[in-house]
Short mmCIF file of C-alpha atoms and ligand atoms in Angstrom, two decimals:
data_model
loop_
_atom_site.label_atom_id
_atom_site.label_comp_id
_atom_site.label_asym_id
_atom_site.label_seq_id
_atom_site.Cartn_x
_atom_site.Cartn_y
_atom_site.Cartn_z
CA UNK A 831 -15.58 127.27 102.01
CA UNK A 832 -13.60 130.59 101.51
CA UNK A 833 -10.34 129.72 99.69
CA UNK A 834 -7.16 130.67 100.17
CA UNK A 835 -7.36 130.11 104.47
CA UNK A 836 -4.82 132.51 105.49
CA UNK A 837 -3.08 131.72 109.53
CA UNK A 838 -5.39 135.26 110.43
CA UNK A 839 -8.16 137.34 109.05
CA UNK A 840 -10.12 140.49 110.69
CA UNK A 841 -13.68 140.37 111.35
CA UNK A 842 -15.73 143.04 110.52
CA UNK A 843 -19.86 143.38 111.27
CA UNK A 844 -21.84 146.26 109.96
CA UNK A 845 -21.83 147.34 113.51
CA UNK A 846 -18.42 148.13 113.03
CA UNK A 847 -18.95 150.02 109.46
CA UNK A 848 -21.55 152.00 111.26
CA UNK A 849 -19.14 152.70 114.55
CA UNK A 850 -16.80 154.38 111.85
CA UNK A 851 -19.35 156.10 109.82
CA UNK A 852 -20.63 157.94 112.52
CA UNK A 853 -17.42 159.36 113.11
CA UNK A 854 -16.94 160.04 109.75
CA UNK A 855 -19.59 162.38 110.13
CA UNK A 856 -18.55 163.83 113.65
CA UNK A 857 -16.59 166.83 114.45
CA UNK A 858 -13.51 164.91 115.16
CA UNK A 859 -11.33 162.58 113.17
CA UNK A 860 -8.17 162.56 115.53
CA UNK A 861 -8.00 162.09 119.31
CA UNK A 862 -11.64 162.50 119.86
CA UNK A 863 -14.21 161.48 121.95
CA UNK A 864 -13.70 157.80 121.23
CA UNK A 865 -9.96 157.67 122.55
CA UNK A 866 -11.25 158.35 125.73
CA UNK A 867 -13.85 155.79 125.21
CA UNK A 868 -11.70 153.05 124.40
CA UNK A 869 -8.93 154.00 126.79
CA UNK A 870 -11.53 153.38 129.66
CA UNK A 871 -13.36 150.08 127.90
CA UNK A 872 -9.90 148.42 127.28
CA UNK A 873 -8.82 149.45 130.93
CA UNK A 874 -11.73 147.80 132.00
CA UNK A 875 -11.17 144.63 129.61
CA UNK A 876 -7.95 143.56 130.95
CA UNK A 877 -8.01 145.27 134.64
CA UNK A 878 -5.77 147.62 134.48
CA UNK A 879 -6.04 151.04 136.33
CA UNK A 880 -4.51 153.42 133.17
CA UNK A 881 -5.26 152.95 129.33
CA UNK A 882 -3.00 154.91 126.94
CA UNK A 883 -4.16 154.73 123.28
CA UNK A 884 -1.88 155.26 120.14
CA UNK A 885 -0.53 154.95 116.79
CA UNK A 886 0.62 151.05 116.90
CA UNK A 887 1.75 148.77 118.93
CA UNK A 888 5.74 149.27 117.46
CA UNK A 889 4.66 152.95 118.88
CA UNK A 890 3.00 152.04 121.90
CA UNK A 891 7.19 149.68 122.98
CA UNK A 892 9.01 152.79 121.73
CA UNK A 893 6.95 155.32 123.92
CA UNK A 894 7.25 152.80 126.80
CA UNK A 895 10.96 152.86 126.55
CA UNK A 896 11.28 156.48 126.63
CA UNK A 897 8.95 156.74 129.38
CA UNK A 898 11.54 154.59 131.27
CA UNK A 899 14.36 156.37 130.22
CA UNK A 900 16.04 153.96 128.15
CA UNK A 901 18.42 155.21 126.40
CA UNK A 902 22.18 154.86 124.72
CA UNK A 903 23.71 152.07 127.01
CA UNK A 904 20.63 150.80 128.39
CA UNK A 905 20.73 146.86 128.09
CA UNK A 906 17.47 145.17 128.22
CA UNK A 907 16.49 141.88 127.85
CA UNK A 908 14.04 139.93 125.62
CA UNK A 909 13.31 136.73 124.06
CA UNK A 910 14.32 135.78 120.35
CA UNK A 911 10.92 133.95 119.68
CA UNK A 912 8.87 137.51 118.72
CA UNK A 913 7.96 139.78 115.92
CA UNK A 914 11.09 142.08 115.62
CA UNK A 915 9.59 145.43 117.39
CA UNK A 916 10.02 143.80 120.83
CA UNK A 917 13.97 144.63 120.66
CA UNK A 918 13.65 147.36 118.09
CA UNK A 919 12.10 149.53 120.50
CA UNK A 920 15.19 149.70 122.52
CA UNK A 921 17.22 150.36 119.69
CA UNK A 922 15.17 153.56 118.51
CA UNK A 923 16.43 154.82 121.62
CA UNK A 924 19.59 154.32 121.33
CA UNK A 925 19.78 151.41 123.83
CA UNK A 926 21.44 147.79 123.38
CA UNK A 927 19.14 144.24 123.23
CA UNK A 928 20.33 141.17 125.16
CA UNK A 929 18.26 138.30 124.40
CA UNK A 930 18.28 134.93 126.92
CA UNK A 931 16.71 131.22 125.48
CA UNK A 932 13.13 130.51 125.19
CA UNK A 933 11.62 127.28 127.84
CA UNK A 934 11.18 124.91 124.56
CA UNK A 935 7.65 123.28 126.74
CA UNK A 936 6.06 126.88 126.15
CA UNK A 937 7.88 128.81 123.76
CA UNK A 938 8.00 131.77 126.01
CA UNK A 939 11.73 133.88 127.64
CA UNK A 940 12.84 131.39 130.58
CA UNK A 941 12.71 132.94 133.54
CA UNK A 942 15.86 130.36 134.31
CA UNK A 943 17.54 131.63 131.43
CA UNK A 944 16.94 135.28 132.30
CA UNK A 945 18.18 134.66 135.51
CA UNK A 946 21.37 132.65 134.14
CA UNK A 947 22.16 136.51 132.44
CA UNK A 948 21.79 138.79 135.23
CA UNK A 949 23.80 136.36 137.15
CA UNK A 950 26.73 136.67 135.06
CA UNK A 951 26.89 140.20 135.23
CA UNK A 952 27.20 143.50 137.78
CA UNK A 953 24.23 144.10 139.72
CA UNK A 954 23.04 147.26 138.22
CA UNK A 955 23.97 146.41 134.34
CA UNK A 956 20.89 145.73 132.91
CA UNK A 957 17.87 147.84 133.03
CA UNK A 958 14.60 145.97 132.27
CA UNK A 959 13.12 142.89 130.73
CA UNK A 960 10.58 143.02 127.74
CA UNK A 961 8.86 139.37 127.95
CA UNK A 962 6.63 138.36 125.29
CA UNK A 963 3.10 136.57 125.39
CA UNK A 964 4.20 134.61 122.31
CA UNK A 965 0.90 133.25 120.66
CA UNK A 966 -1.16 134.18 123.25
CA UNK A 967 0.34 131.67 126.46
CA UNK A 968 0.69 134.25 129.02
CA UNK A 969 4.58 134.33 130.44
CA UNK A 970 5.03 133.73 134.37
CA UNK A 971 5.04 137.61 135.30
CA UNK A 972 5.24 136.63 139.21
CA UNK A 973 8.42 135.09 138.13
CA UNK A 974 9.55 137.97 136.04
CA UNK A 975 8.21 140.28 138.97
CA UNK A 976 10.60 138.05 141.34
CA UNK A 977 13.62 139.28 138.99
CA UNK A 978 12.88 142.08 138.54
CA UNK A 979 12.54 143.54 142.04
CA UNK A 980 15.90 141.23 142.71
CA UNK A 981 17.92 143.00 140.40
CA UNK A 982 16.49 146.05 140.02
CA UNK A 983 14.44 146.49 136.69
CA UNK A 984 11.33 147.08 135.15
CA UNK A 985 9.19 144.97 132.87
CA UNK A 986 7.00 145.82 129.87
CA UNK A 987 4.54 143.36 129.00
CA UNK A 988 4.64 142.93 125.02
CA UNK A 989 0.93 141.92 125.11
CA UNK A 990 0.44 142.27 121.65
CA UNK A 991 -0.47 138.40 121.47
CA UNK A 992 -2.85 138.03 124.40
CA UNK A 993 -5.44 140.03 124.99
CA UNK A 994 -7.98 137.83 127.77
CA UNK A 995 -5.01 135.51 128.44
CA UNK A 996 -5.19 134.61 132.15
CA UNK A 997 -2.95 132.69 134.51
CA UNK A 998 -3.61 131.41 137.62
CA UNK A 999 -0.62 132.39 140.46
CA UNK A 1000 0.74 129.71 143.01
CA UNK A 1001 -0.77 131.56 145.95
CA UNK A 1002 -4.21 131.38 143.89
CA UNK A 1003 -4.36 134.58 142.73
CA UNK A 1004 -5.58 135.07 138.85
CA UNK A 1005 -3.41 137.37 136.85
CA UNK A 1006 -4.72 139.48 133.03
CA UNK A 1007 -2.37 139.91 130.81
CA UNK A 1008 -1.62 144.02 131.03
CA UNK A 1009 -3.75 144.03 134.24
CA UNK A 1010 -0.68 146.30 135.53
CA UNK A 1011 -0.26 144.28 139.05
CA UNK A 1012 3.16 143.26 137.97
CA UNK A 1013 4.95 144.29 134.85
CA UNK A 1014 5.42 148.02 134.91
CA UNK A 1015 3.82 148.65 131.77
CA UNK A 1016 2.06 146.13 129.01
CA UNK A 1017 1.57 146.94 125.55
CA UNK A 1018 -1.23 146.04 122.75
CA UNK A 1019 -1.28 145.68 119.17
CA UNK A 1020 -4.49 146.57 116.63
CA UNK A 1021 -2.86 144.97 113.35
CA UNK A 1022 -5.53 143.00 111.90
CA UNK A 1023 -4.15 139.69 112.89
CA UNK A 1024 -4.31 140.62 116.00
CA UNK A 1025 -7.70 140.04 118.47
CA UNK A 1026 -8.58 143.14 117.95
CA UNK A 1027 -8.53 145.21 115.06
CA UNK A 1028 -8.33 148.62 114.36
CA UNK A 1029 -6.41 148.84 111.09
CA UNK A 1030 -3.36 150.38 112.57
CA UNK A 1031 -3.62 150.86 116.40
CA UNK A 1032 -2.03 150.34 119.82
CA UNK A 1033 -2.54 150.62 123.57
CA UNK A 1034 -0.30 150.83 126.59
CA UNK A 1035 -1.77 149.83 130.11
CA UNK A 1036 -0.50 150.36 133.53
CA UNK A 1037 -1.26 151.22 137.08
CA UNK A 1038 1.57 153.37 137.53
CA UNK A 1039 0.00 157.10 137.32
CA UNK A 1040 3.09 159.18 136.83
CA UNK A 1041 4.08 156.72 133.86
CA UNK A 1042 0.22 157.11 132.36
CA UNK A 1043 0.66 160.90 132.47
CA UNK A 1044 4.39 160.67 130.73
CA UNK A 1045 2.58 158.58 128.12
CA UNK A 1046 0.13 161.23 127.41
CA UNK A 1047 2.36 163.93 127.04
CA UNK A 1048 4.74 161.78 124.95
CA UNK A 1049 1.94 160.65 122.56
CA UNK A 1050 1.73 164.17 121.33
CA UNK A 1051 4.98 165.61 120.93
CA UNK A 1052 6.09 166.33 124.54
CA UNK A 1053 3.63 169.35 124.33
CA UNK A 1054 1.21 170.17 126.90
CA UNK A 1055 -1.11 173.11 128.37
CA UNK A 1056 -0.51 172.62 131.98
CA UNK A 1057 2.76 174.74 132.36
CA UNK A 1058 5.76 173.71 134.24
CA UNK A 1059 6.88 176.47 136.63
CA UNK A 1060 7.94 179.82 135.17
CA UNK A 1061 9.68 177.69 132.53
CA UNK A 1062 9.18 180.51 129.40
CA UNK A 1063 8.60 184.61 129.97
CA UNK A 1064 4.44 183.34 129.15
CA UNK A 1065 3.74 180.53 131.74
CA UNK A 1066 2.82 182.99 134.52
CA UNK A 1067 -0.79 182.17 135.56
CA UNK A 1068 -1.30 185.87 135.29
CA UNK A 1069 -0.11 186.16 131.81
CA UNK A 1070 -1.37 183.15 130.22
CA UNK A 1071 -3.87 183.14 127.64
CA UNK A 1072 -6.36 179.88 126.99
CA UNK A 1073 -4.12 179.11 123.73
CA UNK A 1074 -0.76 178.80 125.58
CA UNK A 1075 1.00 175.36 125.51
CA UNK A 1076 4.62 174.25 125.43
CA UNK A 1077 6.71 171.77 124.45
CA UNK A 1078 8.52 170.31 127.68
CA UNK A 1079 10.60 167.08 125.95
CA UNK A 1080 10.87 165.46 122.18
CA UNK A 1081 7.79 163.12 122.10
CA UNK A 1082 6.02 162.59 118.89
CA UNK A 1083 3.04 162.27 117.06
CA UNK A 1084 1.73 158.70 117.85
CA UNK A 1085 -1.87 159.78 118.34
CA UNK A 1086 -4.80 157.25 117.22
CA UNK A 1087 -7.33 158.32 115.45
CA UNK A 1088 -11.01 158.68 116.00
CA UNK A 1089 -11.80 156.39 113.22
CA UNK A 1090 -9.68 153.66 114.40
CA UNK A 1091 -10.85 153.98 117.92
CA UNK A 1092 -14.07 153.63 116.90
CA UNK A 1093 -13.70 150.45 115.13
CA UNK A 1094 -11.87 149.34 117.99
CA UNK A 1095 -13.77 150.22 120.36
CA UNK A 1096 -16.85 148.05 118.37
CA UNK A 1097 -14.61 145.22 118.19
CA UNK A 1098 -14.01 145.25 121.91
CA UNK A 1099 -17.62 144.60 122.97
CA UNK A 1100 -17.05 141.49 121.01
CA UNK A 1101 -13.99 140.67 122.20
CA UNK A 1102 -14.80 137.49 124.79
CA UNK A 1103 -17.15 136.07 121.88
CA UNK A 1104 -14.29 136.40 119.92
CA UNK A 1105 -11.78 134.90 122.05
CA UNK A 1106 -14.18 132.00 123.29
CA UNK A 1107 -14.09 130.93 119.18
CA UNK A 1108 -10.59 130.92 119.07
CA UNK A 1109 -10.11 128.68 122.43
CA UNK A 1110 -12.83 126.47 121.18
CA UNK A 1111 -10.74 126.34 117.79
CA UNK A 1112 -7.58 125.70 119.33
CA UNK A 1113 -9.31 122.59 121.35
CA UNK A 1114 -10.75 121.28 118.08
CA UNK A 1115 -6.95 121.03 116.93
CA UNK A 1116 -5.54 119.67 120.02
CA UNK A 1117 -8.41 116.86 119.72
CA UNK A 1118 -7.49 116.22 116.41
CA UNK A 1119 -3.43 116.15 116.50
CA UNK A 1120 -3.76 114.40 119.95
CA UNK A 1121 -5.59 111.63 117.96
CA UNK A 1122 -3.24 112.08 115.27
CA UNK A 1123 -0.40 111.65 117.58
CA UNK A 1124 -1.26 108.54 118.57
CA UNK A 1125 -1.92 107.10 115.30
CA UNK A 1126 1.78 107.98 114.39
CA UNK A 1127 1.48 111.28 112.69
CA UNK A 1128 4.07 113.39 113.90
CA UNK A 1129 3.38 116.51 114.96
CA UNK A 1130 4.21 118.16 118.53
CA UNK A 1131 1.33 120.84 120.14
CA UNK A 1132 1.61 122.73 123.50
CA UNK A 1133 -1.28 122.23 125.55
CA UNK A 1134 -1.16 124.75 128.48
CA UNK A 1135 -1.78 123.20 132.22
CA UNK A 1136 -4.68 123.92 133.83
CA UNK A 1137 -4.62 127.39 135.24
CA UNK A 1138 -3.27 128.61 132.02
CA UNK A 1139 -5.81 130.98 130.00
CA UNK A 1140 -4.25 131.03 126.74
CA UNK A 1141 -5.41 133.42 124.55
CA UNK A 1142 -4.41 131.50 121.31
CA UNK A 1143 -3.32 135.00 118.92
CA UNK A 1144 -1.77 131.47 116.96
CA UNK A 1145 -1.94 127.69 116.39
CA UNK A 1146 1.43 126.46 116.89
CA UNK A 1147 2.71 123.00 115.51
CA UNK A 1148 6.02 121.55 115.01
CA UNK A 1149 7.42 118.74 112.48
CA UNK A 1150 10.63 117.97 111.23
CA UNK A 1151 9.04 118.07 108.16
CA UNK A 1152 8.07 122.06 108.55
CA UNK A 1153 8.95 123.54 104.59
CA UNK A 1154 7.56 120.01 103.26
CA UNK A 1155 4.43 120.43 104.83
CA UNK A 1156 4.50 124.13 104.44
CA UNK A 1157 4.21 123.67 100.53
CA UNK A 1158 2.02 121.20 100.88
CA UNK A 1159 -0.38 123.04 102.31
CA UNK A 1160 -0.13 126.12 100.14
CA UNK A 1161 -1.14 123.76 97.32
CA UNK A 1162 -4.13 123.25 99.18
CA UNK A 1163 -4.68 126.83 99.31
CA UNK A 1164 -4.13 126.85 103.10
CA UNK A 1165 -1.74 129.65 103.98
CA UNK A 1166 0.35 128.29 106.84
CA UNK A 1167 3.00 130.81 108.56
CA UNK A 1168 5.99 130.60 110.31
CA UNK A 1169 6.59 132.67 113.35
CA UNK A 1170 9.14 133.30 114.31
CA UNK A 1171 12.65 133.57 112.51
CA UNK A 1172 14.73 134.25 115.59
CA UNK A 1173 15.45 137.73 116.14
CA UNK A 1174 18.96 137.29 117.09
CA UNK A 1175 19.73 135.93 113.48
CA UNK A 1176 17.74 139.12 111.73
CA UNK A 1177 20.75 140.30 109.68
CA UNK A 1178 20.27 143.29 111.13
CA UNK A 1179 20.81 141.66 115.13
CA UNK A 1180 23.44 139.70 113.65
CA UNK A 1181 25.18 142.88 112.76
CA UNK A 1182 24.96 143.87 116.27
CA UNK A 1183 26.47 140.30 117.27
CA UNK A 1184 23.98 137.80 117.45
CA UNK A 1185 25.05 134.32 115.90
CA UNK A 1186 23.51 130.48 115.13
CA UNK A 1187 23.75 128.60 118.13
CA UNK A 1188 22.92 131.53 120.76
CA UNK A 1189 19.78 130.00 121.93
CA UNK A 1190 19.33 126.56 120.72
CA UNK A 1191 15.77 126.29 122.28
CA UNK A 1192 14.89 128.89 120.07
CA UNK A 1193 16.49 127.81 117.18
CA UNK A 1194 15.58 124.04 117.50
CA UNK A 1195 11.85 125.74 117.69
CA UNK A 1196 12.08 127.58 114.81
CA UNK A 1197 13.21 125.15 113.01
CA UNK A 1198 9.69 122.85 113.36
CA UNK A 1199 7.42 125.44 113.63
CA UNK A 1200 4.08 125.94 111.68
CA UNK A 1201 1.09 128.58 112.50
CA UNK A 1202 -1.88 126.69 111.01
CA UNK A 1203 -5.19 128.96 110.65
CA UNK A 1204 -6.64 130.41 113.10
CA UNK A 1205 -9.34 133.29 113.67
CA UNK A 1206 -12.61 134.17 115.21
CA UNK A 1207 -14.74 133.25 111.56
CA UNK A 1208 -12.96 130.09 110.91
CA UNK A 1209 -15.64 127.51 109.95
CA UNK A 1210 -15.44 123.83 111.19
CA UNK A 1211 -15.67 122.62 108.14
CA UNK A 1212 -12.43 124.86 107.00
CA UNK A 1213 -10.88 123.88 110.15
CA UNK A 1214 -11.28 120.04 109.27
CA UNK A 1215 -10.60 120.80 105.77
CA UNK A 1216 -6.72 121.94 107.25
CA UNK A 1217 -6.66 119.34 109.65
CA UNK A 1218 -7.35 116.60 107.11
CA UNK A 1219 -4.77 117.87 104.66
CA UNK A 1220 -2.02 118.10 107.37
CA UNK A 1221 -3.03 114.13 107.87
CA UNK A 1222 -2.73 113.12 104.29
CA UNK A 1223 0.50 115.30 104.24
CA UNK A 1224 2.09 112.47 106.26
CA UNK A 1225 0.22 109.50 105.05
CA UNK A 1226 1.79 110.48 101.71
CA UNK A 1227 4.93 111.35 102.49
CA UNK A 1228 5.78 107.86 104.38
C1 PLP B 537 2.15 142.84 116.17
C2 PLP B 537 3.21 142.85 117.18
C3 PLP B 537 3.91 144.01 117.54
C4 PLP B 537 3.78 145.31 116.81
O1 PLP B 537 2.50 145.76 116.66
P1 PLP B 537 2.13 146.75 115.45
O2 PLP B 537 0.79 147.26 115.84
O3 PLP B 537 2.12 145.92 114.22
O4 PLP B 537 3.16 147.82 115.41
C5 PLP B 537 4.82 143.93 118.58
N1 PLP B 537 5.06 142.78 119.22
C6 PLP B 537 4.43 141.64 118.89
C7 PLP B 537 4.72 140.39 119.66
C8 PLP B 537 3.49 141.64 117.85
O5 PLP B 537 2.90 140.50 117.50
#
C-alpha cells in the first residue's frame, strides 16, 4: 500500500514518457503538430464539432468570456459550490458574478434557483450562466438551455470535472458533457487531479464555428495572417508578403504546448479505461457506506438516478462530524479534502458583497462535506483500507 492516499493522483505509463520524448526531440515544442492532434481526438471524445486547446482551464473560462463579449457590467451567473476560476473569469474582464443556491440532492446550480434570479430582475440584465459539473454529476443543460433561450443568454459549460459524464434527456436523447448541442461553449481542465492530465493544460469545445475561430485568434494574441480588409497601408493582396500578420484585438498568449499535448493526447486513448476505474471505485464506496448506513454510521452519499453518467472527478461524503473525521483520517495517512469553501464567502467575493447565509444549500453542504480518495490507480485494498478507517472513525467516536 502506497502511503500517504491523497483525494487525486496522475497516472503516468511509459507510453506517456515516450509520447513526450518524442517531442522533445521534434522540431516543435509550442503549438505543434500535436495541438491539432488532440484538438481533433478530444473533439471526438466528447462529440463536439470544434476543439480549442490552451494554456489551462482558468485560461480556457477567461478566453470564453471574451469571446462572448463580457465585459464591465456584464452580470453572469454561477454556482458557489466550485473551484474559484468559474466566477473569476468574469471578473478578469471586468464583469460582475451573481451566484444562485446549489439543489442540496446533487450539489449542482438549481435550475429553480437560477430561475428565482432572472425572475426578479429586467429581462435583458443578465448575460449568461456558467454552470458547473461539480464532481463529475453532469448539470441538467436542457434545463439550463430552457433558460437560457427564455431570457436571452448564453451558457459555458465549466466541464473541468466531467469529462465522459453522460445524461440521459426526457425525450430520450443522451447528452456529453461539452458535446456543444446545448451550452454555447464548455470548458476542460488538464491539472493533474483532473481525468486527464497534461501538467498544465486546457480545452474549450463548441459547435459554434464563428466562436471556434474567435478562440483561435484569441489564444495567440489577437494576431492573425488572414488580413481584415485594407485595415493597414500592407494588407493589400497585391502588396503582401508571406511574413505579414496583424494584430486585430488584445488576446493573449494562452497557447499549449507540444509537450503537454502530447502527454495529453496519450492520456486520452486511455481515458474510458480510466474513467470505467473510477465509476467502478465510486460503486465500491456506495456499497460500502450504503451498508454502513444502515448499520448506523452516519454518513450521507449522492447516488445519481439511472440515466445519470457521472463521471466521478470526486468522492463526495457528508457528516456532521466533517473536521473530526478529517483529522482522523490524516492520522491514518489518508489525505481527505474539502471542496468546496463557498465562493461567495472567498474574502475576496465577500468584498464584492457576498455574505453567510446567501445560499444556505450551499453552505449547509459545505459544512459536511468530505472528498475521500479517489483516482484511476487506487488499489482495493487502499480503497478498503479508507473505507475501514472512516468506520472505526465512528465506532470510536460514539
Ligand atoms: C480545475 C478547475 C478549473 C481550473 O482549471 P485549471 O486548469 O487549474 O486552471 C476551473 N473550474 C473547475 C470546476 C475546476 O475544477
Amino acid at each position: 500500500m502506497n502511503k500517504p492516499i491523497p483525494y487525486g493522483r496522475q497516472h503516468i505509463t511509459d507510453e506517456d514518457i515516450a509520447a513526450v520524448t518524442a517531442v522533445l526531440r521534434s522540431p516543435y515544442l509550442t503549438q505543434g503538430p500535436k495541438i491539432g492532434e488532440l484538438e481533433e481526438s478530444f473533439a471526438d471524445y466528447i462529440g463536439s464539432t470544434y476543439a480549442v486547446a490552451v494554456a489551462n482551464g482558468t485560461a480556457a473560462l477567461h478566453l470564453c468570456c471574451l469571446a462572448l463579449g463580457v465585459t464591465e457590467g456584464t452580470r453572469v451567473i454561477t454556482t458557489p459550490i466550485t473551484f474559484s476560476a468559474s466566477a473569476n473569469c468574469v471578473r478578469y474582464c471586468g464583469g460582475d458574478v451573481f451566484f444562485a443556491d446549489v439543489d442540496p440532492d446533487t450539489v449542482l446550480l438549481d435550475p429553480n434557483a437560477v430561475r428565482k434570479l432572472l425572475e426578479s430582475h429586467p429581462q435583458g440584465y443578465f448575460s449568461g450562466i456558467i454552470p458547473v459539473d461539480f464532481a463529475g454529476y453532469p448539470v441538467d443543460m436542457v434545463a439550463f438551455r430552457e433558460l437560457a433561450d427564455e431570457f436571452g443568454l448564453w451558457i459555458i459549460e465549466d466541464a473541468c470535472h466531467a469529462p465522459g459524464a453522460s445524461f440521459v434527456s426526457e425525450t430520450g436523447i443522451e447528452h456529453r458533457a461539452g458535446d456543444g448541442l446545448l451550452a454555447d461553449l464548455a470548458i476542460f481542465s488538464f491539472h493533474p487531479v483532473k481525468h486527464i492530465a497534461a501538467g498544465e493544460g486546457g480545452m474549450i469545445t463548441t459547435n459554434n464555428e464563428s466562436l471556434y475561430k474567435h478562440l483561435l485568434r484569441l489564444r495567440t494574441h489577437g494576431i492573425t495572417n488572414k488580413p481584415l480588409e485594407f485595415t493597414t497601408p500592407y494588407a493589400d493582396e497585391p502588396e503582401r508578403g508571406g511574413w505579414y500578420m496583424e494584430l486585430q484585438e488584445l488576446g493573449y498568449n494562452y497557447r499549449l504546448t507540444d509537450i503537454q499535448a502530447a502527454l495529453a493526447l496519450s492520456q486520452l486513448e486511455r481515458a474510458d479505461t480510466m474513467l470505467d476505474r473510477r465509476r467502478e471505485l465510486a460503486a465500491r464506496y456506495d456499497l460500502a457506506f450504503s451498508e454502513a448506513a444502515s448499520a448506523g454510521i452516519p454518513v450521507q452519499i449522492i447516488v445519481p438516478p439511472a440515466g445519470v453518467g457521472h463521471a466521478y472527478h470526486l468522492y463526495v461524503i457528508q457528516t456532521l462530524d466533517r473536521k473530526e473525521l478529517y483529522d482522523f483520517l490524516r492520522t491514518k495517512e489518508i489525505l481527505a479534502q474539502v471542496h468546496y469553501v463557498p465562493v461567495h464567502l472567498m474574502p475576496y467575493y465577500q468584498n464584492l458583497g457576498g455574505k453567510p447565509g446567501d445560499f444556505p444549500n450551499a453552505e449547509r453542504y459545505y459544512a459536511g462535506c468530505l472528498s475521500l480518495p479517489l483516482f484511476p490507480t487506487l488499489t482495493n485494498e487502499e480503497q478498503d483500507y479508507v473505507i475501514d478507517n472512516v468506520a472505526a472513525f465512528f465506532k470510536s467516536s460514539r
